[in-house]
Short mmCIF file of C-alpha atoms in Angstrom, two decimals:
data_model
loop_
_atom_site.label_atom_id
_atom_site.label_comp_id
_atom_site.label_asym_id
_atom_site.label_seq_id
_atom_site.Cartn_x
_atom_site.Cartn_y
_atom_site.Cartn_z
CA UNK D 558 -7.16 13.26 20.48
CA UNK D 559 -3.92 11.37 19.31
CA UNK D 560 -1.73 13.56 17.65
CA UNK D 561 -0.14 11.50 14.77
CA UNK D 562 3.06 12.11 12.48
CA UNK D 563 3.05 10.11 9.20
CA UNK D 564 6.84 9.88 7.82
CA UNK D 565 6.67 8.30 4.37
CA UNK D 566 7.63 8.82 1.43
CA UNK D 567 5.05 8.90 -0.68
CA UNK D 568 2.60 11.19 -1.03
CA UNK D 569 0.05 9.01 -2.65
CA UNK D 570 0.44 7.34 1.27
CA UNK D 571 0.05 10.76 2.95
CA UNK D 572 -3.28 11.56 0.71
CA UNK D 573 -4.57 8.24 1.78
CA UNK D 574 -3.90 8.12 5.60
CA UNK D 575 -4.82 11.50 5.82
CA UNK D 576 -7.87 11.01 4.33
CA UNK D 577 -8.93 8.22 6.24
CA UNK D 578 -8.54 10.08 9.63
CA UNK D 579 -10.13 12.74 8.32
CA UNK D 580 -13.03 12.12 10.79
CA UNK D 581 -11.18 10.17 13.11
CA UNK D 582 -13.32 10.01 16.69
CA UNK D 583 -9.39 9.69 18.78
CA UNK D 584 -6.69 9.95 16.29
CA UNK D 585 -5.50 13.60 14.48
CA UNK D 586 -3.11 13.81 11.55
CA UNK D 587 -1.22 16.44 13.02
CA UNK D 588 1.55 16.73 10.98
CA UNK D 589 3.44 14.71 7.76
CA UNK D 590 6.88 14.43 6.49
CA UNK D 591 9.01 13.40 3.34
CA UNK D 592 12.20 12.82 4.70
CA UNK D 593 13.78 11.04 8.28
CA UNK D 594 15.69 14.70 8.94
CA UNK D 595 12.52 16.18 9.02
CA UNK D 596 10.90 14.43 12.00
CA UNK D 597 13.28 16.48 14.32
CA UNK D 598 12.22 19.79 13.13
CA UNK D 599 8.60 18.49 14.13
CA UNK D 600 9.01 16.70 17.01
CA UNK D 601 10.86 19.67 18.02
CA UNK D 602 8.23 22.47 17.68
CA UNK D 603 4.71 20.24 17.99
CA UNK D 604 3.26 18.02 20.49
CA UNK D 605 3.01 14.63 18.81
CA UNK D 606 2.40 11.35 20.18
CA UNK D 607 2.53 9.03 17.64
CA UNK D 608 5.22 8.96 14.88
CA UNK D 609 4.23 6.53 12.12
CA UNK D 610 7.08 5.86 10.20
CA UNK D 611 8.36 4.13 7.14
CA UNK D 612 11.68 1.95 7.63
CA UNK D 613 12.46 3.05 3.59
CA UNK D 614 12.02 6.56 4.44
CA UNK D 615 14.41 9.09 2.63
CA UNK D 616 17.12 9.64 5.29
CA UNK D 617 16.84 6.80 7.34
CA UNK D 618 19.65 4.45 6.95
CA UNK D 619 19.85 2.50 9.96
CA UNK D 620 17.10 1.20 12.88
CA UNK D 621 20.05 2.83 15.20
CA UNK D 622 18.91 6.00 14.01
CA UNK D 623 15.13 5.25 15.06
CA UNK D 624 16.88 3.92 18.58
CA UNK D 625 18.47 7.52 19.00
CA UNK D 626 15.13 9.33 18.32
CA UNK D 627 13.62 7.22 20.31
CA UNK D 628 15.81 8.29 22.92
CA UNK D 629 15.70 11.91 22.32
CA UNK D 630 12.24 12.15 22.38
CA UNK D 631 10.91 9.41 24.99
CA UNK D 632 6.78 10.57 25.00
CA UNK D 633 6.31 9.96 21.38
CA UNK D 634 5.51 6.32 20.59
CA UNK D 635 6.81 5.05 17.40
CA UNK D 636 4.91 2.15 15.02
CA UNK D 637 6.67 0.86 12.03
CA UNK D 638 4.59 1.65 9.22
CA UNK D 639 6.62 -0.18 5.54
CA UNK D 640 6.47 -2.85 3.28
CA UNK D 641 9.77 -4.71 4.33
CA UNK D 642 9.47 -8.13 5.67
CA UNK D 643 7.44 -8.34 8.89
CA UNK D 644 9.30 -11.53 9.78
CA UNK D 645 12.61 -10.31 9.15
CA UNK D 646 12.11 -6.37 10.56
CA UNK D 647 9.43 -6.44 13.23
CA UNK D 648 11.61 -8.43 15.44
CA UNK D 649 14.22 -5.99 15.04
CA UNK D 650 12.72 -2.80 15.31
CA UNK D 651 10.55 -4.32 18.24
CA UNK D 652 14.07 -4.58 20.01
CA UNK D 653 15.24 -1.14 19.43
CA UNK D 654 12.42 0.72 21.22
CA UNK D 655 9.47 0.65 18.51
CA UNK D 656 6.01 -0.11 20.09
CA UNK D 657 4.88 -1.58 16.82
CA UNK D 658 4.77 -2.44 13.57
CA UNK D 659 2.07 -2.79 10.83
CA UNK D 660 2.80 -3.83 7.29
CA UNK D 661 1.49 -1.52 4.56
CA UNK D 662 -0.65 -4.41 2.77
CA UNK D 663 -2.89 -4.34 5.95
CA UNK D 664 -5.94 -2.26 6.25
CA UNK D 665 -5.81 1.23 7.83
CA UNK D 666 -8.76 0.07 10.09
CA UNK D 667 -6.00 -1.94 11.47
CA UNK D 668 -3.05 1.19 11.69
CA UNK D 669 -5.47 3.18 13.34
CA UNK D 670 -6.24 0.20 16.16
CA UNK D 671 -2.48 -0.37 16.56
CA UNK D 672 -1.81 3.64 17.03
CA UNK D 673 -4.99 3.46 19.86
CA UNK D 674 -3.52 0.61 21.29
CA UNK D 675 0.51 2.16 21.21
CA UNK D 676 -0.93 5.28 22.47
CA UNK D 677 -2.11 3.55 25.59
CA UNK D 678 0.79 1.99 26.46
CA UNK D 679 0.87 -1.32 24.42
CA UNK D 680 3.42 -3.18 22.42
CA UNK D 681 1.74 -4.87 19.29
CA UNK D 682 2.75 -7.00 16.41
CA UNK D 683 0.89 -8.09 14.14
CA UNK D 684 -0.69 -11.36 14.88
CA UNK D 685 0.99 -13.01 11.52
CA UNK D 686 4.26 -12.07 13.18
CA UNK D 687 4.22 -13.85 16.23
CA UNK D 688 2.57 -16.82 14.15
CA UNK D 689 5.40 -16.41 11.86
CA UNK D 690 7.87 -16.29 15.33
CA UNK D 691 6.68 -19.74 16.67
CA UNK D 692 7.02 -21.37 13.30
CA UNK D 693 10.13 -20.75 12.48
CA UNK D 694 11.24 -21.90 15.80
CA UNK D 695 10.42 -25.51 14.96
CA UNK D 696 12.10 -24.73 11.89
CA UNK D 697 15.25 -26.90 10.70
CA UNK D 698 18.65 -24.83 11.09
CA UNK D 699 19.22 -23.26 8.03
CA UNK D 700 15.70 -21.46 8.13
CA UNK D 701 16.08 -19.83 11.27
CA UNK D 702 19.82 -18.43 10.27
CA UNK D 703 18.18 -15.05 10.05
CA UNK D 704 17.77 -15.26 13.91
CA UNK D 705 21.61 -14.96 14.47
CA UNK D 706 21.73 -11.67 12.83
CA UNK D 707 22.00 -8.78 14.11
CA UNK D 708 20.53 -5.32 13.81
CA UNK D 709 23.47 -4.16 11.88
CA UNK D 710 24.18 -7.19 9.95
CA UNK D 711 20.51 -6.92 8.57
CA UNK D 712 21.21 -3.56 7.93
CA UNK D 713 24.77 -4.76 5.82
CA UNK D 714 23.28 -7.38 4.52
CA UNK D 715 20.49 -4.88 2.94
CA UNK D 716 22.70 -2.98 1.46
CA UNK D 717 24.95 -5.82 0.10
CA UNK D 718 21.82 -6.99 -1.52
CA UNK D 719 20.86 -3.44 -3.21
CA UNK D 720 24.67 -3.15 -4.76
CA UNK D 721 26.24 -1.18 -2.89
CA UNK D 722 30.20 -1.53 -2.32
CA UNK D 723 31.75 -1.58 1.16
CA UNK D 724 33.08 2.10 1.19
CA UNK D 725 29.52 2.93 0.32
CA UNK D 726 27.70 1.31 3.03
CA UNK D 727 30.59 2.77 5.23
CA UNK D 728 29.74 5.89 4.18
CA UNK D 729 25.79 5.27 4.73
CA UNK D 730 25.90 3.97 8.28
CA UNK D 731 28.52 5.84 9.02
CA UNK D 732 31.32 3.60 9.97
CA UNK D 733 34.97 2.68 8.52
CA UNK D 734 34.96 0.04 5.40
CA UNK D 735 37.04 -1.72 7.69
CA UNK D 736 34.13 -2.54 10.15
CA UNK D 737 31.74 -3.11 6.97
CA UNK D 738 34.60 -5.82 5.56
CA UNK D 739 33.83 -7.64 9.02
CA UNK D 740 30.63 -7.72 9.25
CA UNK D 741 30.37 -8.94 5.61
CA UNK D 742 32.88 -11.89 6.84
CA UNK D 743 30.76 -12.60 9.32
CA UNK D 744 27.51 -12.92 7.14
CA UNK D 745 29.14 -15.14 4.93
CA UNK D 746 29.84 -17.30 8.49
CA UNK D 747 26.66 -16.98 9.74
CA UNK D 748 24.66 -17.82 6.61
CA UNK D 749 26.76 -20.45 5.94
CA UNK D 750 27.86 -19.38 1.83
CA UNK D 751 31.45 -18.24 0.29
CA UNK D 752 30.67 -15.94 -1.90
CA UNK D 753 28.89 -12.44 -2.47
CA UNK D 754 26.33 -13.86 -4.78
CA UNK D 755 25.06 -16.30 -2.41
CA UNK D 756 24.87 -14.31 0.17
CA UNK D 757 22.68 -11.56 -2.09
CA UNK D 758 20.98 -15.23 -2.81
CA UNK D 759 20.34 -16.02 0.79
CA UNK D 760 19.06 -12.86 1.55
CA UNK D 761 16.31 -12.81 -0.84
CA UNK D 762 15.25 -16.27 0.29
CA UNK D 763 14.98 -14.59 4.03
CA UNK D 764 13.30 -11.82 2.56
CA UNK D 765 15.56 -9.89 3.95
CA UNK D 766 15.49 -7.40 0.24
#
């Protein structure tokens, strides 16, 4: 059997995943958690070989966070479980270690395929992603600026978007307002605007909030 972690947090989400592999022939809900400090703890004291994981999870501020536990705990396979933007996060979380990601308006039929499939060694995407991938490659300029980001300018740029102030997201990610100033300067560069609301603008046109 496939020992499975769901970190979400909701527990309408838990009830229904859990419920679904109730009777599961190859994959066991083995254990569920609330909050990203909690995975740890569990990873810590059972055997579990799939982590399915919400990027919006309570705790979990950064995909360099998902990188370290990736790192920390190398036999457990991790698949992006969330309703953020496949286009914009997949690609992303892809590159820091994940072995795949499924967006929550999919059918669980189609988690519990992609947690086989992780389980044996594969790296999947969902097939809309890649689609998405070649479009936007013929795509003019300005629709492929979200390609120049970076992990942590996503990450900025999400919490731009939401309100927050620079000493806030400093705080969050854990680095000096300083270092959030740049990488705000460098947003404004990259996505080609001059001002804050713009940029908040721009980034709900790339689905990027």
């Amino acid at each position: 059997m496939i020992k499975v972690c769901l970190a979400d947090n909701f527990p309408v989400v838990h009830f229904g995943v859990k419920s679904y592999f109730k009777d599961h022939a190859e994959i066991s809900m083995t254990a569920n958690v609330g909050s990203f400090l909690m995975i740890r703890d569990i990873l810590l004291t059972k055997e579990i070989d799939v982590l399915v994981l919400d990027l919006e999870l309570e705790g979990l501020s950064s995909i360099f966070e998902v990188k370290a536990l990736l790192k920390s705990f190398p036999k457990t396979k991790i698949i992006i479980f969330s309703g953020l933007s496949e286009q914009i996060y997949a690609p992303n979380a892809i590159k820091a270690g994940v072995s795949g990601y499924v967006h929550k308006k999919e059918k669980l039929e189609t988690l519990g395929q992609s947690i086989i499939k992780v389980h044996q060694g594969k790296i999947i995407m969902n097939e809309t992603v890649k689609k998405n991938l070649a479009l936007i490659a013929k795509q003019s300029k300005s629709e492929r600026l979200y390609r120049k980001l970076s992990n942590r300018e996503v990450e900025v740029l999400r919490y731009l978007s939401g309100g927050k102030k620079n000493h806030e997201i400093a705080e969050i990610l854990g680095l000096n307002e300083k270092t959030i100033s740049t990488y705000k300067l460098r947003l404004l560069t990259k996505l080609n605007v001059t001002n804050l609301v713009d940029l908040v603008n721009k980034a709900k046109s790339l689905e990027i909030v």
